mmCIF file of C-alpha atoms and ligand atoms in Angstrom:
data_model
loop_
_atom_site.group_PDB
_atom_site.id
_atom_site.type_symbol
_atom_site.label_atom_id
_atom_site.label_comp_id
_atom_site.label_asym_id
_atom_site.label_seq_id
_atom_site.Cartn_x
_atom_site.Cartn_y
_atom_site.Cartn_z
ATOM 1 C CA MET A 12 38.644 -38.074 -41.568
ATOM 2 C CA THR A 13 34.955 -39.226 -40.692
ATOM 3 C CA THR A 14 32.801 -36.692 -38.747
ATOM 4 C CA THR A 15 30.203 -37.950 -36.471
ATOM 5 C CA PRO A 16 26.921 -36.679 -37.565
ATOM 6 C CA ALA A 17 26.311 -34.560 -34.693
ATOM 7 C CA GLU A 18 29.139 -32.369 -35.572
ATOM 8 C CA PRO A 19 27.432 -30.423 -38.746
ATOM 9 C CA ASP A 20 23.967 -30.184 -36.675
ATOM 10 C CA GLN A 21 25.785 -28.293 -33.783
ATOM 11 C CA ALA A 22 27.603 -26.127 -36.184
ATOM 12 C CA ALA A 23 24.317 -25.265 -38.219
ATOM 13 C CA LEU A 24 22.797 -24.653 -34.709
ATOM 14 C CA GLU A 25 25.272 -22.415 -33.957
ATOM 15 C CA ALA A 26 24.976 -20.810 -37.175
ATOM 16 C CA ARG A 27 21.351 -20.269 -36.778
ATOM 17 C CA GLN A 28 21.821 -19.157 -33.403
ATOM 18 C CA ALA A 29 24.131 -16.291 -34.719
ATOM 19 C CA GLN A 30 21.547 -15.444 -37.165
ATOM 20 C CA LEU A 31 18.864 -15.079 -34.804
ATOM 21 C CA GLN A 32 20.699 -13.131 -32.409
ATOM 22 C CA ALA A 33 22.126 -10.616 -35.498
ATOM 23 C CA SER A 34 18.551 -10.166 -36.291
ATOM 24 C CA PHE A 35 17.357 -9.345 -32.720
ATOM 25 C CA ASP A 36 20.335 -6.595 -32.051
ATOM 26 C CA ALA A 37 19.702 -5.379 -35.682
ATOM 27 C CA THR A 38 15.814 -4.887 -34.586
ATOM 28 C CA ILE A 39 17.173 -3.070 -31.489
ATOM 29 C CA ALA A 40 19.386 -0.922 -33.106
ATOM 30 C CA ARG A 41 16.739 0.386 -35.619
ATOM 31 C CA HIS A 42 14.590 1.005 -32.384
ATOM 32 C CA ASP A 43 11.887 -1.292 -33.538
ATOM 33 C CA ARG A 44 9.640 -3.755 -32.021
ATOM 34 C CA ILE A 45 10.490 -6.999 -30.674
ATOM 35 C CA GLU A 46 7.015 -8.965 -30.946
ATOM 36 C CA PRO A 47 6.372 -12.051 -29.349
ATOM 37 C CA ARG A 48 6.515 -14.013 -32.389
ATOM 38 C CA ASP A 49 10.242 -13.171 -32.749
ATOM 39 C CA TRP A 50 13.362 -14.908 -31.430
ATOM 40 C CA MET A 51 14.487 -13.260 -28.329
ATOM 41 C CA PRO A 52 17.797 -14.002 -25.911
ATOM 42 C CA ASP A 53 16.591 -15.589 -22.606
ATOM 43 C CA ALA A 54 17.857 -12.689 -20.483
ATOM 44 C CA TYR A 55 15.637 -10.396 -22.551
ATOM 45 C CA ARG A 56 12.649 -12.044 -21.541
ATOM 46 C CA LYS A 57 13.667 -12.577 -18.163
ATOM 47 C CA THR A 58 14.375 -8.808 -17.940
ATOM 48 C CA LEU A 59 10.836 -7.907 -19.353
ATOM 49 C CA VAL A 60 9.012 -10.405 -17.096
ATOM 50 C CA ARG A 61 10.804 -8.997 -14.015
ATOM 51 C CA GLN A 62 10.149 -5.612 -15.008
ATOM 52 C CA ILE A 63 6.369 -6.082 -16.463
ATOM 53 C CA ALA A 64 5.308 -8.266 -13.319
ATOM 54 C CA GLN A 65 6.487 -5.728 -11.359
ATOM 55 C CA HIS A 66 4.416 -2.941 -12.907
ATOM 56 C CA ALA A 67 1.555 -5.206 -12.948
ATOM 57 C CA HIS A 68 1.807 -6.356 -9.237
ATOM 58 C CA SER A 69 1.797 -2.310 -8.579
ATOM 59 C CA GLU A 70 -0.798 -1.555 -10.117
ATOM 60 C CA ILE A 71 -3.284 -4.094 -8.432
ATOM 61 C CA ILE A 72 -1.153 -3.576 -4.834
ATOM 62 C CA GLY A 73 -1.696 0.152 -5.569
ATOM 63 C CA MET A 74 -5.492 -0.007 -5.422
ATOM 64 C CA GLN A 75 -4.948 -0.379 -1.738
ATOM 65 C CA PRO A 76 -4.126 3.132 -0.487
ATOM 66 C CA GLU A 77 -6.526 4.690 -2.038
ATOM 67 C CA GLY A 78 -9.512 2.012 -2.108
ATOM 68 C CA ASN A 79 -8.986 2.603 1.845
ATOM 69 C CA TRP A 80 -10.754 6.049 1.416
ATOM 70 C CA ILE A 81 -13.839 4.715 -0.745
ATOM 71 C CA GLY A 82 -16.299 4.503 1.912
ATOM 72 C CA ARG A 83 -15.029 7.656 3.466
ATOM 73 C CA ALA A 84 -15.159 10.125 0.397
ATOM 74 C CA PRO A 85 -16.290 13.638 1.303
ATOM 75 C CA SER A 86 -19.116 13.802 -1.546
ATOM 76 C CA LEU A 87 -20.951 11.694 -4.200
ATOM 77 C CA ARG A 88 -18.945 13.189 -6.669
ATOM 78 C CA ARG A 89 -15.775 12.411 -5.024
ATOM 79 C CA LYS A 90 -16.481 8.858 -4.391
ATOM 80 C CA ALA A 91 -17.532 8.475 -7.930
ATOM 81 C CA ILE A 92 -14.325 9.834 -9.294
ATOM 82 C CA LEU A 93 -12.248 7.827 -6.588
ATOM 83 C CA LEU A 94 -14.178 4.527 -7.435
ATOM 84 C CA ALA A 95 -13.835 5.011 -11.277
ATOM 85 C CA LYS A 96 -9.735 5.770 -10.776
ATOM 86 C CA VAL A 97 -9.204 2.942 -8.627
ATOM 87 C CA GLN A 98 -10.988 0.541 -11.235
ATOM 88 C CA ASP A 99 -8.642 1.867 -13.990
ATOM 89 C CA GLU A 100 -5.718 0.821 -11.910
ATOM 90 C CA ALA A 101 -7.195 -2.781 -11.928
ATOM 91 C CA GLY A 102 -7.585 -2.293 -15.887
ATOM 92 C CA HIS A 103 -4.028 -1.416 -15.864
ATOM 93 C CA GLY A 104 -2.930 -4.339 -13.978
ATOM 94 C CA LEU A 105 -4.683 -6.418 -16.354
ATOM 95 C CA TYR A 106 -2.897 -4.936 -19.567
ATOM 96 C CA LEU A 107 0.328 -5.257 -17.972
ATOM 97 C CA TYR A 108 -0.438 -9.034 -16.880
ATOM 98 C CA SER A 109 -1.690 -9.621 -20.417
ATOM 99 C CA ALA A 110 1.361 -8.114 -22.098
ATOM 100 C CA CYS A 111 3.575 -10.614 -19.585
ATOM 101 C CA GLU A 112 1.613 -13.731 -20.717
ATOM 102 C CA THR A 113 2.700 -13.145 -24.129
ATOM 103 C CA LEU A 114 6.394 -13.963 -22.916
ATOM 104 C CA GLY A 115 5.114 -17.334 -21.962
ATOM 105 C CA VAL A 116 4.294 -16.991 -18.033
ATOM 106 C CA SER A 117 0.473 -17.114 -16.909
ATOM 107 C CA ARG A 118 -1.084 -14.484 -14.868
ATOM 108 C CA ALA A 119 -1.607 -16.939 -12.421
ATOM 109 C CA GLU A 120 2.119 -18.020 -12.278
ATOM 110 C CA LEU A 121 2.957 -14.126 -11.496
ATOM 111 C CA THR A 122 0.460 -13.894 -8.788
ATOM 112 C CA GLU A 123 1.954 -16.861 -7.258
ATOM 113 C CA LEU A 124 5.408 -15.245 -7.423
ATOM 114 C CA LEU A 125 4.444 -12.377 -5.770
ATOM 115 C CA LEU A 126 2.480 -14.031 -2.741
ATOM 116 C CA ALA A 127 5.620 -15.983 -2.487
ATOM 117 C CA GLY A 128 7.635 -13.051 -2.165
ATOM 118 C CA ARG A 129 9.702 -13.503 -5.272
ATOM 119 C CA GLN A 130 8.322 -10.724 -7.115
ATOM 120 C CA LYS A 131 8.234 -6.900 -6.073
ATOM 121 C CA TYR A 132 5.905 -4.193 -6.397
ATOM 122 C CA SER A 133 6.752 -0.346 -5.823
ATOM 123 C CA SER A 134 7.720 0.968 -2.920
ATOM 124 C CA ILE A 135 5.400 3.903 -2.934
ATOM 125 C CA PHE A 136 2.562 1.647 -1.772
ATOM 126 C CA ASN A 137 4.120 0.678 1.428
ATOM 127 C CA TYR A 138 3.163 4.285 2.772
ATOM 128 C CA PRO A 139 -0.240 4.772 4.471
ATOM 129 C CA THR A 140 -2.919 7.124 3.603
ATOM 130 C CA LEU A 141 -3.751 8.993 6.438
ATOM 131 C CA SER A 142 -6.015 11.925 5.504
ATOM 132 C CA TYR A 143 -8.266 12.569 2.000
ATOM 133 C CA ALA A 144 -5.867 14.660 1.148
ATOM 134 C CA ASP A 145 -3.520 11.888 0.254
ATOM 135 C CA VAL A 146 -6.073 10.779 -2.380
ATOM 136 C CA GLY A 147 -5.081 14.139 -4.167
ATOM 137 C CA THR A 148 -1.624 13.873 -3.605
ATOM 138 C CA ILE A 149 -1.080 10.004 -4.789
ATOM 139 C CA GLY A 150 -2.915 11.668 -7.878
ATOM 140 C CA TRP A 151 -0.624 14.508 -8.138
ATOM 141 C CA LEU A 152 2.497 13.307 -7.129
ATOM 142 C CA VAL A 153 2.278 9.507 -7.679
ATOM 143 C CA ASP A 154 0.636 9.341 -10.846
ATOM 144 C CA GLY A 155 2.610 12.365 -11.850
ATOM 145 C CA ALA A 156 6.072 10.028 -11.358
ATOM 146 C CA ALA A 157 4.313 7.064 -12.734
ATOM 147 C CA ILE A 158 3.600 9.538 -15.982
ATOM 148 C CA CYS A 159 7.479 10.505 -16.130
ATOM 149 C CA ASN A 160 8.446 7.016 -16.096
ATOM 150 C CA GLN A 161 6.174 5.609 -18.122
ATOM 151 C CA VAL A 162 5.823 7.643 -21.322
ATOM 152 C CA PRO A 163 9.219 7.140 -22.490
ATOM 153 C CA LEU A 164 8.157 3.139 -21.845
ATOM 154 C CA CYS A 165 5.480 3.575 -24.637
ATOM 155 C CA ARG A 166 8.692 3.628 -26.794
ATOM 156 C CA THR A 167 10.162 0.130 -25.001
ATOM 157 C CA SER A 168 11.453 -1.987 -27.479
ATOM 158 C CA TYR A 169 8.683 -4.910 -26.342
ATOM 159 C CA GLY A 170 5.881 -4.386 -28.639
ATOM 160 C CA PRO A 171 2.883 -5.586 -26.508
ATOM 161 C CA TYR A 172 4.566 -3.636 -23.228
ATOM 162 C CA GLY A 173 4.684 -0.345 -25.095
ATOM 163 C CA ARG A 174 1.015 -0.946 -26.843
ATOM 164 C CA ALA A 175 -0.116 -1.361 -23.400
ATOM 165 C CA MET A 176 1.491 1.643 -21.827
ATOM 166 C CA ILE A 177 -0.046 3.815 -24.235
ATOM 167 C CA ARG A 178 -3.313 3.430 -23.025
ATOM 168 C CA ILE A 179 -2.088 3.383 -19.385
ATOM 169 C CA CYS A 180 -0.395 6.933 -19.889
ATOM 170 C CA LYS A 181 -3.522 8.354 -21.364
ATOM 171 C CA GLU A 182 -5.373 7.145 -18.182
ATOM 172 C CA GLU A 183 -2.733 8.211 -15.685
ATOM 173 C CA SER A 184 -2.892 11.981 -17.268
ATOM 174 C CA PHE A 185 -6.609 11.879 -16.193
ATOM 175 C CA HIS A 186 -5.239 10.356 -12.781
ATOM 176 C CA GLN A 187 -2.916 13.189 -12.405
ATOM 177 C CA ARG A 188 -5.623 16.005 -13.176
ATOM 178 C CA GLN A 189 -7.897 14.564 -10.903
ATOM 179 C CA GLY A 190 -5.616 14.478 -8.202
ATOM 180 C CA PHE A 191 -4.366 18.482 -9.011
ATOM 181 C CA GLU A 192 -8.007 19.214 -9.055
ATOM 182 C CA LEU A 193 -8.876 17.964 -5.824
ATOM 183 C CA LEU A 194 -6.167 19.309 -3.906
ATOM 184 C CA MET A 195 -6.686 22.820 -5.890
ATOM 185 C CA THR A 196 -10.075 22.489 -4.195
ATOM 186 C CA MET A 197 -8.724 21.993 -0.742
ATOM 187 C CA MET A 198 -6.397 24.706 -1.057
ATOM 188 C CA ARG A 199 -9.029 27.173 -1.782
ATOM 189 C CA GLY A 200 -10.784 26.258 1.428
ATOM 190 C CA THR A 201 -10.226 26.391 5.094
ATOM 191 C CA GLY A 202 -7.251 26.642 6.858
ATOM 192 C CA ALA A 203 -7.478 23.207 8.119
ATOM 193 C CA GLN A 204 -7.816 21.879 4.556
ATOM 194 C CA ARG A 205 -4.720 23.448 3.462
ATOM 195 C CA ALA A 206 -2.797 22.178 6.644
ATOM 196 C CA MET A 207 -3.985 18.598 5.515
ATOM 197 C CA VAL A 208 -2.951 19.339 2.061
ATOM 198 C CA GLN A 209 0.872 20.556 3.081
ATOM 199 C CA GLU A 210 1.203 17.635 5.509
ATOM 200 C CA SER A 211 0.271 15.342 3.080
ATOM 201 C CA VAL A 212 2.778 16.256 0.538
ATOM 202 C CA ASP A 213 5.325 16.405 3.099
ATOM 203 C CA ARG A 214 4.787 12.752 3.656
ATOM 204 C CA PHE A 215 4.692 11.846 0.276
ATOM 205 C CA TRP A 216 7.078 13.757 -1.505
ATOM 206 C CA TRP A 217 10.385 11.801 -0.692
ATOM 207 C CA PRO A 218 8.768 8.506 -1.406
ATOM 208 C CA SER A 219 7.492 9.879 -4.820
ATOM 209 C CA LEU A 220 11.091 10.534 -5.404
ATOM 210 C CA MET A 221 11.905 7.035 -4.870
ATOM 211 C CA MET A 222 9.603 5.528 -7.147
ATOM 212 C CA PHE A 223 12.255 5.983 -9.712
ATOM 213 C CA GLY A 224 14.537 3.340 -8.222
ATOM 214 C CA PRO A 225 17.958 3.887 -6.522
ATOM 215 C CA PRO A 226 20.651 6.236 -8.199
ATOM 216 C CA ASP A 227 22.047 5.059 -11.518
ATOM 217 C CA ALA A 228 25.597 4.204 -10.107
ATOM 218 C CA GLU A 229 23.688 1.503 -7.587
ATOM 219 C CA SER A 230 20.722 0.477 -10.701
ATOM 220 C CA THR A 231 22.129 -3.148 -11.104
ATOM 221 C CA ASN A 232 19.551 -3.466 -14.042
ATOM 222 C CA SER A 233 19.689 0.160 -16.157
ATOM 223 C CA GLU A 234 22.563 -0.571 -18.517
ATOM 224 C CA GLN A 235 21.419 -3.841 -19.627
ATOM 225 C CA SER A 236 17.936 -2.435 -19.710
ATOM 226 C CA MET A 237 18.757 0.420 -21.765
ATOM 227 C CA ALA A 238 21.115 -1.457 -23.956
ATOM 228 C CA TRP A 239 18.087 -3.475 -25.027
ATOM 229 C CA GLY A 240 15.718 -0.428 -25.142
ATOM 230 C CA VAL A 241 13.370 -1.870 -22.097
ATOM 231 C CA LYS A 242 14.203 1.466 -20.225
ATOM 232 C CA ARG A 243 14.785 4.370 -22.561
ATOM 233 C CA ASN A 244 16.019 6.744 -19.759
ATOM 234 C CA SER A 245 17.806 6.178 -16.782
ATOM 235 C CA ASN A 246 16.339 6.419 -13.256
ATOM 236 C CA ASP A 247 18.306 10.042 -12.602
ATOM 237 C CA GLU A 248 17.032 11.361 -15.542
ATOM 238 C CA LEU A 249 13.495 10.717 -15.148
ATOM 239 C CA ARG A 250 13.824 11.790 -11.314
ATOM 240 C CA GLN A 251 15.021 14.979 -12.663
ATOM 241 C CA LYS A 252 12.553 15.297 -15.332
ATOM 242 C CA PHE A 253 9.704 14.560 -12.228
ATOM 243 C CA VAL A 254 11.362 17.591 -10.134
ATOM 244 C CA ASP A 255 11.610 20.317 -12.834
ATOM 245 C CA MET A 256 8.137 19.276 -13.823
ATOM 246 C CA THR A 257 6.626 19.502 -10.558
ATOM 247 C CA VAL A 258 8.032 22.642 -8.753
ATOM 248 C CA PRO A 259 5.962 25.155 -11.139
ATOM 249 C CA GLN A 260 2.905 22.776 -10.201
ATOM 250 C CA ALA A 261 3.807 23.231 -6.129
ATOM 251 C CA GLU A 262 3.795 27.263 -6.775
ATOM 252 C CA ALA A 263 0.751 27.398 -8.522
ATOM 253 C CA LEU A 264 -0.986 25.260 -5.775
ATOM 254 C CA GLY A 265 0.681 27.190 -2.912
ATOM 255 C CA VAL A 266 2.227 24.186 -1.191
ATOM 256 C CA THR A 267 6.089 24.223 -0.164
ATOM 257 C CA LEU A 268 7.963 20.806 -1.003
ATOM 258 C CA PRO A 269 9.776 19.640 1.761
ATOM 259 C CA ASP A 270 13.499 19.825 0.530
ATOM 260 C CA PRO A 271 15.469 22.851 1.912
ATOM 261 C CA ASP A 272 18.278 21.982 -1.201
ATOM 262 C CA LEU A 273 15.482 22.434 -3.950
ATOM 263 C CA ARG A 274 16.255 25.403 -5.930
ATOM 264 C CA TRP A 275 16.926 26.499 -9.739
ATOM 265 C CA ASN A 276 20.391 25.758 -10.849
ATOM 266 C CA GLU A 277 20.749 28.623 -14.046
ATOM 267 C CA GLU A 278 23.797 26.638 -15.201
ATOM 268 C CA ARG A 279 22.262 23.323 -15.663
ATOM 269 C CA GLY A 280 18.975 24.440 -16.513
ATOM 270 C CA HIS A 281 17.797 22.385 -14.047
ATOM 271 C CA HIS A 282 16.519 22.278 -10.307
ATOM 272 C CA ASP A 283 19.085 21.327 -7.645
ATOM 273 C CA PHE A 284 17.518 18.870 -5.133
ATOM 274 C CA GLY A 285 18.477 17.041 -1.812
ATOM 275 C CA GLU A 286 19.294 13.412 -1.773
ATOM 276 C CA PRO A 287 16.559 11.252 -0.592
ATOM 277 C CA ASP A 288 17.075 8.797 1.911
ATOM 278 C CA TRP A 289 18.415 5.661 0.153
ATOM 279 C CA GLU A 290 18.551 3.383 3.101
ATOM 280 C CA GLU A 291 14.556 3.906 3.491
ATOM 281 C CA LEU A 292 14.297 3.136 0.015
ATOM 282 C CA ALA A 293 16.380 -0.252 0.484
ATOM 283 C CA ALA A 294 14.497 -1.047 3.573
ATOM 284 C CA VAL A 295 10.716 -0.716 2.134
ATOM 285 C CA ILE A 296 11.978 -2.889 -0.544
ATOM 286 C CA ARG A 297 13.224 -5.430 1.662
ATOM 287 C CA GLY A 298 9.867 -5.560 2.800
ATOM 288 C CA ASN A 299 10.427 -3.116 6.275
ATOM 289 C CA GLY A 300 8.248 -0.106 5.146
ATOM 290 C CA PRO A 301 5.355 1.048 7.199
ATOM 291 C CA CYS A 302 2.686 -0.921 5.100
ATOM 292 C CA ASN A 303 4.388 -4.040 3.649
ATOM 293 C CA ALA A 304 2.961 -6.394 5.903
ATOM 294 C CA GLN A 305 -0.730 -5.066 5.550
ATOM 295 C CA ARG A 306 -0.734 -4.466 1.803
ATOM 296 C CA MET A 307 0.917 -8.470 1.254
ATOM 297 C CA ALA A 308 -1.797 -9.857 3.924
ATOM 298 C CA HIS A 309 -4.649 -7.895 2.221
ATOM 299 C CA ARG A 310 -3.439 -8.852 -1.444
ATOM 300 C CA ARG A 311 -3.469 -12.642 0.154
ATOM 301 C CA ALA A 312 -6.933 -12.253 1.855
ATOM 302 C CA ALA A 313 -8.240 -11.332 -1.493
ATOM 303 C CA HIS A 314 -6.646 -13.725 -3.383
ATOM 304 C CA ASP A 315 -7.833 -16.674 -1.081
ATOM 305 C CA ASP A 316 -11.412 -15.017 -1.121
ATOM 306 C CA GLY A 317 -11.419 -15.079 -4.865
ATOM 307 C CA ALA A 318 -10.688 -19.149 -5.239
ATOM 308 C CA TRP A 319 -14.459 -19.811 -5.556
ATOM 309 C CA VAL A 320 -14.737 -17.632 -8.499
ATOM 310 C CA ARG A 321 -11.558 -18.956 -10.146
ATOM 311 C CA GLU A 322 -13.014 -22.571 -9.651
ATOM 312 C CA ALA A 323 -16.042 -21.637 -10.883
ATOM 313 C CA ALA A 324 -14.623 -19.998 -14.140
ATOM 314 C CA THR A 325 -12.584 -23.122 -14.580
ATOM 315 C CA ALA A 326 -15.307 -25.388 -14.492
ATOM 316 C CA PHE A 327 -17.678 -23.303 -16.575
ATOM 317 C CA ALA A 328 -14.706 -22.994 -19.203
ATOM 318 C CA ALA A 329 -14.105 -26.875 -18.860
ATOM 319 C CA ARG A 330 -17.724 -28.271 -19.173
ATOM 320 C CA PRO A 331 -18.990 -30.181 -22.200
ATOM 321 C CA ALA A 332 -20.089 -28.844 -25.246
ATOM 322 C CA PRO A 333 -23.954 -28.571 -25.240
ATOM 323 C CA ALA A 334 -25.828 -31.381 -27.089
ATOM 324 C CA PRO A 335 -27.768 -29.979 -30.229
ATOM 325 C CA THR A 336 -31.192 -29.513 -29.296
ATOM 326 C CA SER A 337 -34.024 -31.002 -31.721
ATOM 327 C CA ALA A 338 -36.107 -27.290 -31.163
ATOM 328 C CA PRO A 339 -36.570 -25.434 -34.497
ATOM 329 C CA ALA A 340 -33.969 -22.810 -35.208
ATOM 330 C CA GLU A 341 -35.133 -19.271 -34.292
ATOM 331 C CA ALA A 342 -36.499 -17.073 -37.286
ATOM 332 C CA THR A 343 -33.950 -14.971 -38.856
ATOM 333 C CA HIS A 344 -34.380 -11.079 -38.299
ATOM 334 C CA GLU A 345 -35.835 -11.317 -42.357
ATOM 335 C CA GLU A 346 -38.134 -14.126 -41.740
ATOM 336 C CA ALA A 347 -39.757 -12.789 -38.523
ATOM 337 C CA THR A 348 -40.183 -9.196 -40.089
ATOM 338 C CA ARG A 349 -41.588 -10.619 -43.562
HETATM 339 N N1 FAQ B 29 10.182 0.072 -5.721
HETATM 340 O O1 FAQ B 29 18.520 -1.851 -11.175
HETATM 341 P P1 FAQ B 29 17.284 -0.886 -10.635
HETATM 342 C C1 FAQ B 29 2.057 2.680 -10.655
HETATM 343 C C2 FAQ B 29 14.181 -2.684 -7.208
HETATM 344 S S1 FAQ B 29 3.551 3.393 -10.950
HETATM 345 C C3 FAQ B 29 10.494 -1.548 -5.629
HETATM 346 O O2 FAQ B 29 16.900 0.694 -11.011
HETATM 347 P P2 FAQ B 29 14.973 -1.048 -12.624
HETATM 348 C C4 FAQ B 29 0.705 3.855 -11.173
HETATM 349 C C5 FAQ B 29 14.130 -3.197 -8.878
HETATM 350 O O3 FAQ B 29 13.331 -3.956 -9.084
HETATM 351 C C6 FAQ B 29 4.492 2.269 -9.881
HETATM 352 N N2 FAQ B 29 11.494 -1.793 -5.893
HETATM 353 O O4 FAQ B 29 15.784 -1.620 -11.525
HETATM 354 C C7 FAQ B 29 -0.104 3.674 -9.969
HETATM 355 C C8 FAQ B 29 15.474 -3.839 -8.595
HETATM 356 O O5 FAQ B 29 15.405 -5.227 -8.020
HETATM 357 P P3 FAQ B 29 15.416 -6.642 -8.943
HETATM 358 C C9 FAQ B 29 5.145 1.136 -10.989
HETATM 359 C C10 FAQ B 29 12.341 -1.473 -6.928
HETATM 360 O O6 FAQ B 29 14.040 -2.458 -12.874
HETATM 361 C C11 FAQ B 29 -0.354 5.428 -9.406
HETATM 362 C C12 FAQ B 29 16.530 -3.155 -7.795
HETATM 363 O O7 FAQ B 29 15.545 -2.479 -7.105
HETATM 364 N N3 FAQ B 29 5.896 1.415 -11.940
HETATM 365 O O8 FAQ B 29 1.966 1.727 -10.186
HETATM 366 C C13 FAQ B 29 12.298 0.394 -6.753
HETATM 367 O O9 FAQ B 29 16.081 -1.044 -13.835
HETATM 368 C C14 FAQ B 29 -1.359 5.333 -8.489
HETATM 369 C C15 FAQ B 29 17.534 -2.385 -8.603
HETATM 370 O O10 FAQ B 29 16.802 -1.222 -9.379
HETATM 371 C C16 FAQ B 29 6.550 0.486 -13.043
HETATM 372 O O11 FAQ B 29 6.734 -0.586 -12.202
HETATM 373 C C17 FAQ B 29 10.850 0.865 -6.457
HETATM 374 N N4 FAQ B 29 10.469 2.042 -6.401
HETATM 375 O O12 FAQ B 29 14.406 0.181 -12.489
HETATM 376 C C18 FAQ B 29 -1.066 2.801 -9.274
HETATM 377 C C19 FAQ B 29 7.440 1.226 -13.735
HETATM 378 N N5 FAQ B 29 13.124 0.772 -7.672
HETATM 379 O O13 FAQ B 29 14.155 -6.313 -9.605
HETATM 380 C C20 FAQ B 29 -1.865 2.876 -8.369
HETATM 381 C C21 FAQ B 29 8.042 0.373 -14.822
HETATM 382 C C22 FAQ B 29 13.946 -0.145 -8.048
HETATM 383 O O14 FAQ B 29 16.611 -6.776 -9.624
HETATM 384 C C23 FAQ B 29 -2.262 4.382 -8.081
HETATM 385 N N6 FAQ B 29 9.173 0.073 -13.902
HETATM 386 N N7 FAQ B 29 13.524 -1.405 -7.254
HETATM 387 O O15 FAQ B 29 15.328 -7.746 -8.092
HETATM 388 C C24 FAQ B 29 10.628 0.701 -14.169
HETATM 389 O O16 FAQ B 29 10.753 1.662 -14.969
HETATM 390 C C25 FAQ B 29 11.590 -0.035 -13.357
HETATM 391 O O17 FAQ B 29 11.665 -1.429 -13.297
HETATM 392 C C26 FAQ B 29 12.189 0.660 -12.073
HETATM 393 C C27 FAQ B 29 13.202 0.277 -11.530
HETATM 394 C C28 FAQ B 29 12.604 2.352 -12.421
HETATM 395 C C29 FAQ B 29 10.998 0.743 -10.815
#
């Protein structure tokens, strides 16, 4: 029987594919890193782009709620702290966009996908900041939740994402402490200041719990993401860790957490807590939260306002190399000091 030339090629291709898949699976099983140069399944790449882009967009949109208070900070010290924090979030966005670019998709493309409503950002940034106490509460609860979620991501299976997370987590720890310190200062202040803190915590508690995503039974991506080592813990595991970490901090601050079902369970060795309103999370993710339209409008306007900067940078990068000049070369340091 004669074989067509295509058949052996096809078989060789399949064997090569199986070899690449086996090498990928073995790397994941060893808990080693996958690097940009390594072969990876398309679905793994797609999952990473989805999660890292969503994370990057969250950092950038997340600058808005706190940025709202930069011009109204109560003192120069608070203003300097807040400016530094919001600037850090921009940096986090850039590390994450860079990590995503190693997967073959540019920051410009990711921004277009966000603006077209085809990629998400965290639900938490669709809630308003109504008082300066919200700056402290975001640091304490929102950055606290982000740390719980992101410390395990330092061990994620994709190298550039894990390395970006190490640096981000160090800065998030500072953010959480500054939030706690701000709230502690207000709790030592007047009755009105204490009431402001409590009101802020009441508003942010449940949305902070929702940051970890839907319950495990409804989390469509968790099983595959955990099998690939992209996520190291389930949504519910991390939510529990956050509650256990936060309850003693609330006691130290002197605020109550707005959950009548919150109590220590001796048998489980964890706190029991009430069920967040999952319909509210679904509505916010669908775009119907209190500030979704405002956040996206602001992000779009910032993008449009920055068009001239992108154009100027592109033109500068594309300029012809300067012609060599006939001027004498500058004296070296040694010649000049001889
Ligand atoms: N908001 O199957 P799962 C920060 C979506 S921290 C919006 O469980 P997954 C720091 C999810 O995408 C905040 N959408 O999904 C900061 C999926 O839809 P899709 C950012 C959510 O990926 C502090 C669907 O629901 N942190 O920015 C949310 O396995 C202060 C089903 O969910 C990160 O992004 C949500 N809360 O787990 C900045 C951390 N939850 O994509 C400024 C990295 C779920 O299939 C100021 N990300 N969805 O269409 C993760 O760990 C994961 O992506 C989860 C979701 C845990 C968020």
